[in-house]
Coordinates of C-alpha atoms in Angstrom, one line a residue:
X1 CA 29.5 -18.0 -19.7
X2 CA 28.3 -15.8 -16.9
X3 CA 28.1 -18.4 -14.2
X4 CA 28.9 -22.7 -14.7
X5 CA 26.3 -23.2 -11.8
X6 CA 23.0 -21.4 -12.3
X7 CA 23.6 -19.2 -15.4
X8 CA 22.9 -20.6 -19.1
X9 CA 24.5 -19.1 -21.5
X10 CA 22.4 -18.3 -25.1
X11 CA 26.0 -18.5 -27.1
X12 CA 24.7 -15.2 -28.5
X13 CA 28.1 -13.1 -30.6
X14 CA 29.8 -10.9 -29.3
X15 CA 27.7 -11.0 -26.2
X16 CA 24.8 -13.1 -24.6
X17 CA 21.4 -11.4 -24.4
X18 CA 20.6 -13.4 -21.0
X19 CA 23.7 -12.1 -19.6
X20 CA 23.4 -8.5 -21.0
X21 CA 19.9 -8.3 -19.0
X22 CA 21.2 -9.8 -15.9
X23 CA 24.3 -7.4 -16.1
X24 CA 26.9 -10.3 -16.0
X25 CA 30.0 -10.5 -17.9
X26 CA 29.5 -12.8 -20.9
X27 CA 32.3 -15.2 -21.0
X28 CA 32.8 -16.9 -24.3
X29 CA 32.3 -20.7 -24.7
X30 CA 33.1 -23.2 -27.6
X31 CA 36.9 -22.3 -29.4
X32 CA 37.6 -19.8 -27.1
X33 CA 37.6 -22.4 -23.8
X34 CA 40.7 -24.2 -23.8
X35 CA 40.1 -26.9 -21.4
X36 CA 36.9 -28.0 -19.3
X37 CA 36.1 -26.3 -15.6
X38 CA 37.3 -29.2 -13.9
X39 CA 39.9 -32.3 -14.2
X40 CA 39.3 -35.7 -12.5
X41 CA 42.3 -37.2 -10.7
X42 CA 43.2 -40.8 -10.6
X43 CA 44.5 -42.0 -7.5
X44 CA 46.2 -44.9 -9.4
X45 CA 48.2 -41.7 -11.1
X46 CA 49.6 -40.3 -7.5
X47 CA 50.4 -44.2 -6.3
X48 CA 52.3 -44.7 -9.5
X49 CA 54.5 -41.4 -9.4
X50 CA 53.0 -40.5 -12.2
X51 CA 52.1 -37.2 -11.2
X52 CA 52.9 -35.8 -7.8
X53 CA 49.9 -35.3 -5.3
X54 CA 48.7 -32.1 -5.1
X55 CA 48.8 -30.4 -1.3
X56 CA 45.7 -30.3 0.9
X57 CA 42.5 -32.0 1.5
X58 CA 42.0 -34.7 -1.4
X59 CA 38.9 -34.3 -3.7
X60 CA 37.7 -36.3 -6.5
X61 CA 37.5 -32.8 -8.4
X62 CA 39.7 -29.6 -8.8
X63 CA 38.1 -26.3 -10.1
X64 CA 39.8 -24.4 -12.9
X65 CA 39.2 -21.5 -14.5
X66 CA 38.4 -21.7 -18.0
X67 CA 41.9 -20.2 -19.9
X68 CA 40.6 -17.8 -22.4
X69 CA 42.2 -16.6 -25.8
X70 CA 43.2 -13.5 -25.9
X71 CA 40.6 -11.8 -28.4
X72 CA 37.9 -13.5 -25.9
X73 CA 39.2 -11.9 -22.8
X74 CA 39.4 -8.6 -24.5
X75 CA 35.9 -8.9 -25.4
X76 CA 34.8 -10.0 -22.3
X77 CA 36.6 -7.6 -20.6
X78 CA 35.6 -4.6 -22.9
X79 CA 31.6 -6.0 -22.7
X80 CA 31.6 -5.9 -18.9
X81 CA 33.4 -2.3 -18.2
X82 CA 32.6 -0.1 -20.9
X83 CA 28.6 -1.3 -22.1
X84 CA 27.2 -3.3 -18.8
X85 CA 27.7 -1.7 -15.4
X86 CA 25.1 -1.4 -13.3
X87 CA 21.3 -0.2 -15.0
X88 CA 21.6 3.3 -12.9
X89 CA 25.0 3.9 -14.1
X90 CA 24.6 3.2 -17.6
X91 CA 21.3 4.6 -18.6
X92 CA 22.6 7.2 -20.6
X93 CA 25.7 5.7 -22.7
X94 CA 27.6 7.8 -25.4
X95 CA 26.6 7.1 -28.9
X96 CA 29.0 4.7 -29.9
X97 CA 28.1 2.4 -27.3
X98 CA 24.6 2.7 -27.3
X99 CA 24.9 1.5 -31.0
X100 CA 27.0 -1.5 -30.4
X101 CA 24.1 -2.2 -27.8
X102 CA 21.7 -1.7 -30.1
X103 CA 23.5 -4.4 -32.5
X104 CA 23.7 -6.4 -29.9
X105 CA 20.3 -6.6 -28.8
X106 CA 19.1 -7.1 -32.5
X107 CA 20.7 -10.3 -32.7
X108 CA 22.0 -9.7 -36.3
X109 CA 26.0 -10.7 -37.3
X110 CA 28.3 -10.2 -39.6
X111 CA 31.7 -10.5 -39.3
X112 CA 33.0 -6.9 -40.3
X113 CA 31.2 -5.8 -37.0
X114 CA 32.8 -8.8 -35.6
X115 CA 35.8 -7.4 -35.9
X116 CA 35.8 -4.3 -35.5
X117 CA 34.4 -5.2 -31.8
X118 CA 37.3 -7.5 -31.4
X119 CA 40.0 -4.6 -32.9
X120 CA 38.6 -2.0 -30.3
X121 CA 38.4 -4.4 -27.7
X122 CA 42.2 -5.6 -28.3
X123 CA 43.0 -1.7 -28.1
X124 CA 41.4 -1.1 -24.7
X125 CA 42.7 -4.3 -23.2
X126 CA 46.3 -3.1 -24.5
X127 CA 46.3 0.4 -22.8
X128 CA 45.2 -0.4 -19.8
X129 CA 46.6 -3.4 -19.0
X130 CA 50.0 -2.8 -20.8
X131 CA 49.5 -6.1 -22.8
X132 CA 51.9 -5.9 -25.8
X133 CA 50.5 -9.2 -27.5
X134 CA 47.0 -7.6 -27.2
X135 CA 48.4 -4.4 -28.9
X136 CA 49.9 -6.5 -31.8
X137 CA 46.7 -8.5 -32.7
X138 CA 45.0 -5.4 -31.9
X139 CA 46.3 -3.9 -35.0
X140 CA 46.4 -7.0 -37.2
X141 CA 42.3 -7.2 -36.6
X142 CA 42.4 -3.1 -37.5
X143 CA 44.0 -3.6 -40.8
X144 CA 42.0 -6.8 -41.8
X145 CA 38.8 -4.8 -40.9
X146 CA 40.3 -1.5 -43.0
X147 CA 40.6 -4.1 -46.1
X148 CA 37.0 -5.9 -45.4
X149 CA 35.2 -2.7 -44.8
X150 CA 36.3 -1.2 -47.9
X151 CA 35.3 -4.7 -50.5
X152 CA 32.1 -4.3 -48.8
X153 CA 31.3 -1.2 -49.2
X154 CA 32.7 -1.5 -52.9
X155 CA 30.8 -4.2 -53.1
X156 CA 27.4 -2.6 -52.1
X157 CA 24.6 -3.2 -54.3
X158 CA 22.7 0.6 -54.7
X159 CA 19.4 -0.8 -56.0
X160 CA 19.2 -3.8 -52.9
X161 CA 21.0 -2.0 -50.7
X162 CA 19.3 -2.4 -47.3
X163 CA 19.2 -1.1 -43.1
X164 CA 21.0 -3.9 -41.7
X165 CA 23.9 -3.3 -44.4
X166 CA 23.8 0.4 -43.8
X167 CA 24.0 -0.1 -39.8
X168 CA 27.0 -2.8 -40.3
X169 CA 28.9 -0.6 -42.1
X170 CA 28.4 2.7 -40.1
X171 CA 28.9 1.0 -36.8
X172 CA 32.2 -0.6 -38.3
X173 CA 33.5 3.2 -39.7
X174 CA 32.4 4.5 -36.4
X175 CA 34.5 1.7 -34.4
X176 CA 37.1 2.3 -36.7
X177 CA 37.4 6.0 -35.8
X178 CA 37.0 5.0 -32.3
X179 CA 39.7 2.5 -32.5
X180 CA 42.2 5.3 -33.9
X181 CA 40.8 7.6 -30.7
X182 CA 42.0 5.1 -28.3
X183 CA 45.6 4.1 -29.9
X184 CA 46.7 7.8 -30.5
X185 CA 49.4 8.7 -27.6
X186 CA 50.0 12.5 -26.6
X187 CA 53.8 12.0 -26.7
X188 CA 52.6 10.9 -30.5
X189 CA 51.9 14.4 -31.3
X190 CA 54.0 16.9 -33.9
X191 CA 55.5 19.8 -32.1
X192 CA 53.5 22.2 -34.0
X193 CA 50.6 20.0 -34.7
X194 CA 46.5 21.2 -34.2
X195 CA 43.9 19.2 -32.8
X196 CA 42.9 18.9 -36.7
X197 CA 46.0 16.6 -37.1
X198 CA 44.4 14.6 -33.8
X199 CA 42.0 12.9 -35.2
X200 CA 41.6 10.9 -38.3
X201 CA 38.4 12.2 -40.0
X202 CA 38.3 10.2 -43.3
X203 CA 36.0 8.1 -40.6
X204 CA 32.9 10.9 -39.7
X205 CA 33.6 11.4 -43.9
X206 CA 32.6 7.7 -44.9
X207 CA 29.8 7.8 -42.0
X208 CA 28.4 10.9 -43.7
X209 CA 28.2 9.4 -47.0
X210 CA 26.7 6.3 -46.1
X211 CA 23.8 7.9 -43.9
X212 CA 23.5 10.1 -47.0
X213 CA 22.8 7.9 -49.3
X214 CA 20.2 5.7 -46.6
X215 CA 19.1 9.2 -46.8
X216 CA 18.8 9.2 -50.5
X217 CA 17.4 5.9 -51.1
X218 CA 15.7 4.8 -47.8
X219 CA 14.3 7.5 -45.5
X220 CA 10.9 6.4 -46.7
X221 CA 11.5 3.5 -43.3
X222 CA 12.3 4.3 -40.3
X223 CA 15.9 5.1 -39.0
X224 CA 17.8 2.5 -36.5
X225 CA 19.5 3.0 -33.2
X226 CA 22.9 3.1 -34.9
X227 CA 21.6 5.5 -37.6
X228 CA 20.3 7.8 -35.1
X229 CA 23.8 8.0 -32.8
X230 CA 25.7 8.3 -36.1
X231 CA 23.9 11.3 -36.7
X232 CA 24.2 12.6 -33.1
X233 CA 27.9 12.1 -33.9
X234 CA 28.2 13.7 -36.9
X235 CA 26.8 16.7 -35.5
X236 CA 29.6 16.7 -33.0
X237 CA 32.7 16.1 -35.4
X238 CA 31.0 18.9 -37.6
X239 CA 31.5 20.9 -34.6
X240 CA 34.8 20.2 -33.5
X241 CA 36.1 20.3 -37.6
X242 CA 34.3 24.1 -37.9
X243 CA 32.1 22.6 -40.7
X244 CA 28.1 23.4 -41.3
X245 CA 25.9 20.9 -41.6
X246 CA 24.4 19.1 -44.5
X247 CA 21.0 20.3 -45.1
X248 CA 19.2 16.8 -45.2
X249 CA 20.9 16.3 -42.0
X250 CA 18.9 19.0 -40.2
X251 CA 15.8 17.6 -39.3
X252 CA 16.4 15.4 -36.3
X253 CA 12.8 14.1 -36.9
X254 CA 13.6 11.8 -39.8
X255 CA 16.1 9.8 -37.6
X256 CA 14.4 9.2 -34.6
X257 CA 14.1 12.2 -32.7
X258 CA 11.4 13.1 -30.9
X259 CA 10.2 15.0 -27.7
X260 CA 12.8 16.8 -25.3
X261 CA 15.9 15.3 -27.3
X262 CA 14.1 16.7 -30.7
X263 CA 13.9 20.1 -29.0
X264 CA 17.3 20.3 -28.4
X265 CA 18.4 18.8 -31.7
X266 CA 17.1 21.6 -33.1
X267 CA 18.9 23.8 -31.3
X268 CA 22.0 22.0 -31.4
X269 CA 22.2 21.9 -35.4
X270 CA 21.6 25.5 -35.4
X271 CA 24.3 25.8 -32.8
X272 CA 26.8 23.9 -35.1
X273 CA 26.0 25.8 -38.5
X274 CA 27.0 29.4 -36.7
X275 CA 29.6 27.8 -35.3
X276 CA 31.0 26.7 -38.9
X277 CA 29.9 29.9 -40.6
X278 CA 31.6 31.9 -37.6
X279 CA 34.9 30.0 -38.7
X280 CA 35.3 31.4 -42.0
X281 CA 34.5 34.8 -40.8
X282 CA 37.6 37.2 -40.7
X283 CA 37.8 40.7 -39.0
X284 CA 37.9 44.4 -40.3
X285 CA 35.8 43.4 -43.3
X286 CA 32.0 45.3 -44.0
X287 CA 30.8 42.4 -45.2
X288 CA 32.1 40.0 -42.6
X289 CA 30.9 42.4 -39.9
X290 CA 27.5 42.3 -41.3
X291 CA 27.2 38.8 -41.3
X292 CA 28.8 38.1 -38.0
X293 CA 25.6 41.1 -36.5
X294 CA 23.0 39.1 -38.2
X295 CA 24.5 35.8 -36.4
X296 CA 24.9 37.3 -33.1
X297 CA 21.1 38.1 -33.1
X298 CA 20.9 33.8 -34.0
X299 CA 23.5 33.8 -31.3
X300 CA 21.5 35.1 -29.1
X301 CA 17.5 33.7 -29.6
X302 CA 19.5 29.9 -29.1
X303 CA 20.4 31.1 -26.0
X304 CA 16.9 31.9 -25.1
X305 CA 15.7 28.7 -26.6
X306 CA 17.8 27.2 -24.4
X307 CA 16.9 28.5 -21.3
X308 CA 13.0 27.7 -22.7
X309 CA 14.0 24.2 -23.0
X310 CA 15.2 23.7 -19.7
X311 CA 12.2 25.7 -17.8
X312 CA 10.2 22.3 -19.6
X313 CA 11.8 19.8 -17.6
X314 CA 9.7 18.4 -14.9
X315 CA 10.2 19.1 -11.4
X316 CA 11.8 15.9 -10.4
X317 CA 14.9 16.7 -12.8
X318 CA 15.6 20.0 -10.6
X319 CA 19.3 19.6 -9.1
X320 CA 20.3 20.6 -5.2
X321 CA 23.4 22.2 -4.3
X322 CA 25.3 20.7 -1.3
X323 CA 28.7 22.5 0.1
X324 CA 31.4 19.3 0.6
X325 CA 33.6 19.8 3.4
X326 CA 37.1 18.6 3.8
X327 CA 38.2 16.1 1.5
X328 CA 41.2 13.6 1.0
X329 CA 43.5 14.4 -1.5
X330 CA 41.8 11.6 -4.7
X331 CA 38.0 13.2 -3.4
X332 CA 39.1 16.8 -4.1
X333 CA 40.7 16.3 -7.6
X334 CA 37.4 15.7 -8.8
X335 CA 35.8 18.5 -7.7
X336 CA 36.4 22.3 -8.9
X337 CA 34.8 24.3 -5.7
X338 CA 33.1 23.8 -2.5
X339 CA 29.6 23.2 -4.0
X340 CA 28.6 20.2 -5.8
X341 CA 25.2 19.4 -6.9
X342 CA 23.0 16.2 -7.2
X343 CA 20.6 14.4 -9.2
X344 CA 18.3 11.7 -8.6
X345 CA 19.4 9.4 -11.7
X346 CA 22.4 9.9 -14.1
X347 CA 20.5 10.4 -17.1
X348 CA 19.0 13.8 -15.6
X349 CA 22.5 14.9 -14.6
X350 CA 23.7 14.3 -18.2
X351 CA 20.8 15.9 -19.5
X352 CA 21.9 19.1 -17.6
X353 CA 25.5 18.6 -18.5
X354 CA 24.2 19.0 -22.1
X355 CA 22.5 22.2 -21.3
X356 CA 24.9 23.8 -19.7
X357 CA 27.7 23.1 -21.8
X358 CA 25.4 24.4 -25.1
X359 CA 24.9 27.5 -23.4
X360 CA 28.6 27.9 -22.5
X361 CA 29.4 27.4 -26.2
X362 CA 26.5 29.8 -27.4
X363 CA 27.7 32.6 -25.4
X364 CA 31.3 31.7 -26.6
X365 CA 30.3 31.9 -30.2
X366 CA 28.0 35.5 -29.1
X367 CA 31.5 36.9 -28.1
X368 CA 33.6 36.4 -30.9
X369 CA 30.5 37.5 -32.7
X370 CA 30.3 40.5 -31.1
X371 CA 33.7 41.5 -31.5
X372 CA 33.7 40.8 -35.4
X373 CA 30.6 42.5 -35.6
X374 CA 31.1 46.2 -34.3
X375 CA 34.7 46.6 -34.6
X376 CA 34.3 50.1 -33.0
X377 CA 34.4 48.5 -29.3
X378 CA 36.9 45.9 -29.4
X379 CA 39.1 48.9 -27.6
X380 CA 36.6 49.2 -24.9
X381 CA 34.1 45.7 -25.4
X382 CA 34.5 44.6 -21.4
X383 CA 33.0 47.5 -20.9
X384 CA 29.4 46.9 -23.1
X385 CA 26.7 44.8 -21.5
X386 CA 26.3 42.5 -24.1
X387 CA 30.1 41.1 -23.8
X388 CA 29.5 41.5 -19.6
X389 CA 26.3 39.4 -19.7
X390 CA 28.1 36.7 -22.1
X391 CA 30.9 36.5 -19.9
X392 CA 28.8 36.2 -17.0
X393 CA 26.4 33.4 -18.3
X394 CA 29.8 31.5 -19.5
X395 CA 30.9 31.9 -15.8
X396 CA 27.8 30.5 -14.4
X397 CA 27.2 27.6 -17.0
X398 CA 30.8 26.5 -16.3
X399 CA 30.4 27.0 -12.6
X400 CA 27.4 24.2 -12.8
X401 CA 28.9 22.0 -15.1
X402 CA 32.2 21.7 -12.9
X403 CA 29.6 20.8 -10.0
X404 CA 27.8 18.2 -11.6
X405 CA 31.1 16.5 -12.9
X406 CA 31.6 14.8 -9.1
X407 CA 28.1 13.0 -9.2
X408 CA 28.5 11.7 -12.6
X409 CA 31.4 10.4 -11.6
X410 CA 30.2 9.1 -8.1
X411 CA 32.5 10.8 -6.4
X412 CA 30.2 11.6 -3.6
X413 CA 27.7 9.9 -1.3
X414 CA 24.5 12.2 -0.2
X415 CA 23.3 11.5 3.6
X416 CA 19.9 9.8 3.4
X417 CA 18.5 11.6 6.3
X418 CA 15.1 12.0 6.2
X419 CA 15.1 14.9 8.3
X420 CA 17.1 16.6 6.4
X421 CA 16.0 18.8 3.4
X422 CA 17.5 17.8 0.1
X423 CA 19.6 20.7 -0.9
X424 CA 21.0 21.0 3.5
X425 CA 22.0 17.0 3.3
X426 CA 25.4 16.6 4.2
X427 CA 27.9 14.8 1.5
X428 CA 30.6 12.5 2.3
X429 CA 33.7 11.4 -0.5
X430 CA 32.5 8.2 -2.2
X431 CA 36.0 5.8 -1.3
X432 CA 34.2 2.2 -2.0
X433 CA 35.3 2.4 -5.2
X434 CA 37.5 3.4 -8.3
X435 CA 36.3 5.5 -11.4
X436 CA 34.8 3.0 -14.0
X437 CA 35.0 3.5 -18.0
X438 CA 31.2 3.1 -17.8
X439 CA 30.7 5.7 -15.5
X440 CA 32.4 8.4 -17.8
X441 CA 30.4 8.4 -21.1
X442 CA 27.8 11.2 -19.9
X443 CA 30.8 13.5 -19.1
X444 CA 33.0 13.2 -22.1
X445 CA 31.2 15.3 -24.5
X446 CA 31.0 17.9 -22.1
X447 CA 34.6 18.0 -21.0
X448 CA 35.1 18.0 -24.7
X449 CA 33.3 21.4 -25.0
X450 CA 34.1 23.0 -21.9
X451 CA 37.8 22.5 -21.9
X452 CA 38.2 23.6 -25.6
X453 CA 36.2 27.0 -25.4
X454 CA 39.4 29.6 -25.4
X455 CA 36.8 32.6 -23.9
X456 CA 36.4 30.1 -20.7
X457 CA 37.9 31.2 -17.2
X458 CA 41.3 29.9 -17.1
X459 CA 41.5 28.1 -14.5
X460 CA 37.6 26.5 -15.2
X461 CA 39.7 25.2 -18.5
X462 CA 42.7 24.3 -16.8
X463 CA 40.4 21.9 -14.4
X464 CA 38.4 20.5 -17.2
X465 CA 41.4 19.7 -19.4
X466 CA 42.5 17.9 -16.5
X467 CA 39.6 16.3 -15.8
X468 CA 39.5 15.3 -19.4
X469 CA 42.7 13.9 -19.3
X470 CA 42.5 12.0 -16.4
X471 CA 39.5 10.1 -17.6
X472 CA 41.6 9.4 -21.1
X473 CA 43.8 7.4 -18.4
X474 CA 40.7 6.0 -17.2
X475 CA 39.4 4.7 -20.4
X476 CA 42.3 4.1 -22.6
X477 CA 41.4 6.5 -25.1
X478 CA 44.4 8.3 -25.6
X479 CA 43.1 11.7 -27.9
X480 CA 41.5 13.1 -24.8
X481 CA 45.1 12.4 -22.8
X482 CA 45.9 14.9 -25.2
X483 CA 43.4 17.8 -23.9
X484 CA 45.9 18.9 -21.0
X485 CA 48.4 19.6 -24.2
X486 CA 48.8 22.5 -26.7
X487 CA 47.3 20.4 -29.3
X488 CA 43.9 20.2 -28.5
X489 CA 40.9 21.7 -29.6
X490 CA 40.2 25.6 -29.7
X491 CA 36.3 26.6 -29.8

């Protein structure tokens, strides 16, 4: 219950919807309370020796804290940090947690979901707090929910099947691949492992088949929230496992797509099917070569698209550049070079972190392209334009990515001086406060990209591994700890 006083909580599961619109932390009521907020002492008690009298001014009443049990906590806690900070910081949530919102918000239960929000939840509360008991019933609610998930989906009914049975069982799969995400440890890792061997991907494959067969025998209604960031997932794992793309899964339209995001879906998908045709490409064959010139010519219209899509955006979403001066040692390590740029509201910075990271792997994908495709130049390629202008918008796109990382992360305060133009205002290091997990959704997917493209700068990858790292620490999720190792992902 948010607050004894003045706050009433709805007893909403997992979360109240009066306390996630007020942005409080929902604090469970009912079994999860051990004892009432207050206790009543008898004087006749203290006179008696029954108990001794407690120190201080007397009072009828002594407050307590309700004592929590652990699965409640972990909820609690994982409600508050990770899905309800403050509205401006949490506007543009990854897709996981803006389907577990979504559930939320609908008001519908089931206990598989339950549990896999209480298994994740455990996990969290376990890394970052060190809580060994939390990590045991942690992985006791992951096993029951392995068992539960699979009798239901055994279980499911083809001809009745519905959207609310689809949405409980993709949003538990998804947890469940979350939940292996988080518990994963980089000292875990085989010596010669691959970022392949990371991650567990029977999860995306289950995903897959259940939105295909919604696909199959419900598109004619209209996709939910959790159907939609399922996709939007799926399209990344596709990416980082070097696979195309389904063809019903193309068209961005049929689950809830629409305007600027539908213009970049369509970009994206294309991105991810060169990417996965790319991977099975092999050098010093005719064919191959042929194949890998037609792509680059793709390669290279996406990038144009790209740059299309971005000249759309209203005026208002334009960044400025500010030069930060000296800086204490914990402002600097988040920030790759003198210049840092601002936004005026999250989402628009993450919707520029998604363009320039696209464009970094676009040009990425143009030069292996190019290389596969006219064999003749590999000797002398830094020398042909194409390769130079490639390497040059990689540069750049990384450049601007690396300076939007710092306000994302709130790492900087701009000086509301009126008499100041925007892009001259001085910036100061942000100390009021430490790095939230909420805070860190926008950028993950980025660092993700950026620090696994091998054609990026060195030391632009070194900082973005790191950077990826760090917030793994931050979060508790420990496959991007793994980023700064020579495990992780290769673009």
């Amino acid at each position: 219950m948010a607050d004894y006083s003045s706050f009433q909580c709805d007893e909403a599961k997992p979360t109240c919807m009066r306390c996630i619109k007020s942005r409080r932390m929902c604090m469970p009521t009912g079994a999860a309370v051990k004892r009432p907020p207050f206790t009543i002492h008898v004087e006749n008690q203290y006179v008696s020796g029954e108990i001794k009298r407690p120190r201080g001014p007397r009072s009828s009443l002594t407050m307590h804290r309700p004592r929590m049990d652990l699965q409640a906590r972990a909820l609690a806690y994982y409600m508050h940090e990770y899905l309800h900070g403050p509205m401006e910081a949490s506007d543009t949530p990854e897709d996981l947690s803006k389907s577990i919102l979504a559930w939320t918000a609908s008001g519908r239960t089931c206990s598989m979901v339950d549990l896999a929000l209480a298994a994740i939840a455990l996990a969290v509360f376990s890394r970052l707090h060190h809580h060994q008991p939390a990590a045991v019933e942690a992985s006791s609610a992951y096993f029951s929910l392995l068992q539960l998930t699979q009798d239901r989906i055994a279980q499911m009914e083809i001809p009745a099947i519905d959207e609310h049975e689809v949405d409980a069982c993709l949003l538990a799969v998804s947890v469940m691949g979350r939940y292996e995400s988080i518990t994963l440890r980089p000292a875990g890792c085989k010596p010669k492992g691959a970022f392949g061997s990371l991650q567990n991907w029977s999860h995306s494959d289950g995903a897959m088949a259940l939105l295909g067969l919604w696909n199959e025998r419900l598109s004619h209604s209209s996709a939910t929230t959790v159907m939609k960031q399922t996709r939007r997932g799926l399209i990344k794992s596709s990416l980082l496992r070097n696979k195309t793309l389904p063809e019903w899964i193309l068209d961005g339209s049929r689950f809830g797509e629409s305007g600027q995001e539908l213009n970049y879906d369509h970009i994206a998908v294309q991105a991810v099917d060169i990417h996965g045709v790319l991977a099975g490409l092999q050098p010093n064959r005719i064919s191959h070569a042929r194949k890998a010139g037609k792509l680059y010519t793709k390669a290279t219209r996406l990038d144009y698209m790209l740059q299309e899509w971005s000249s759309q955006f209203p005026a208002a979403w334009s960044y400025q550049q500010h030069a930060v001066g000296q800086c204490d040692s914990s402002a600097s390590t988040y920030t790759y070079s003198p210049i840092v740029y601002s936004y005026n509201t999250s989402g628009q910075a993450a919707i520029w972190c998604q363009y320039f990271t696209t464009r970094m792997l676009v040009n990425s994908m143009r030069l292996r392209l190019l290389e596969l495709s006219e064999p003749h130049l590999v000797a002398g390629i830094a020398q042909e334009p194409r390769w130079q202008e490639c390497i040059a918008n990689l540069e750049a796109m990384a450049d601007s990515l690396a300076s939007t990382i710092p306000y994302c992360l709130d790492r900087f305060k701009v000086s509301n001086d009126t008499n100041t133009k925007a892009s001259q205002a001085p910036v100061s290091p942000n100390k009021s406060g430490e790095i939230k997990p909420y805070m860190v959704h926008r950028v993950i997917w980025p660092l993700t990209i950026a620090s696994s493209i091998v054609q990026t700068n060195p030391r632009q990858q070194r900082w973005f591994k790191s950077q990826l790292a760090r917030i793994g620490r931050i979060t508790g999720i420990g496959v991007l700890e793994c980023a700064e190792t020579s495990h992780w992902a290769a673009l």
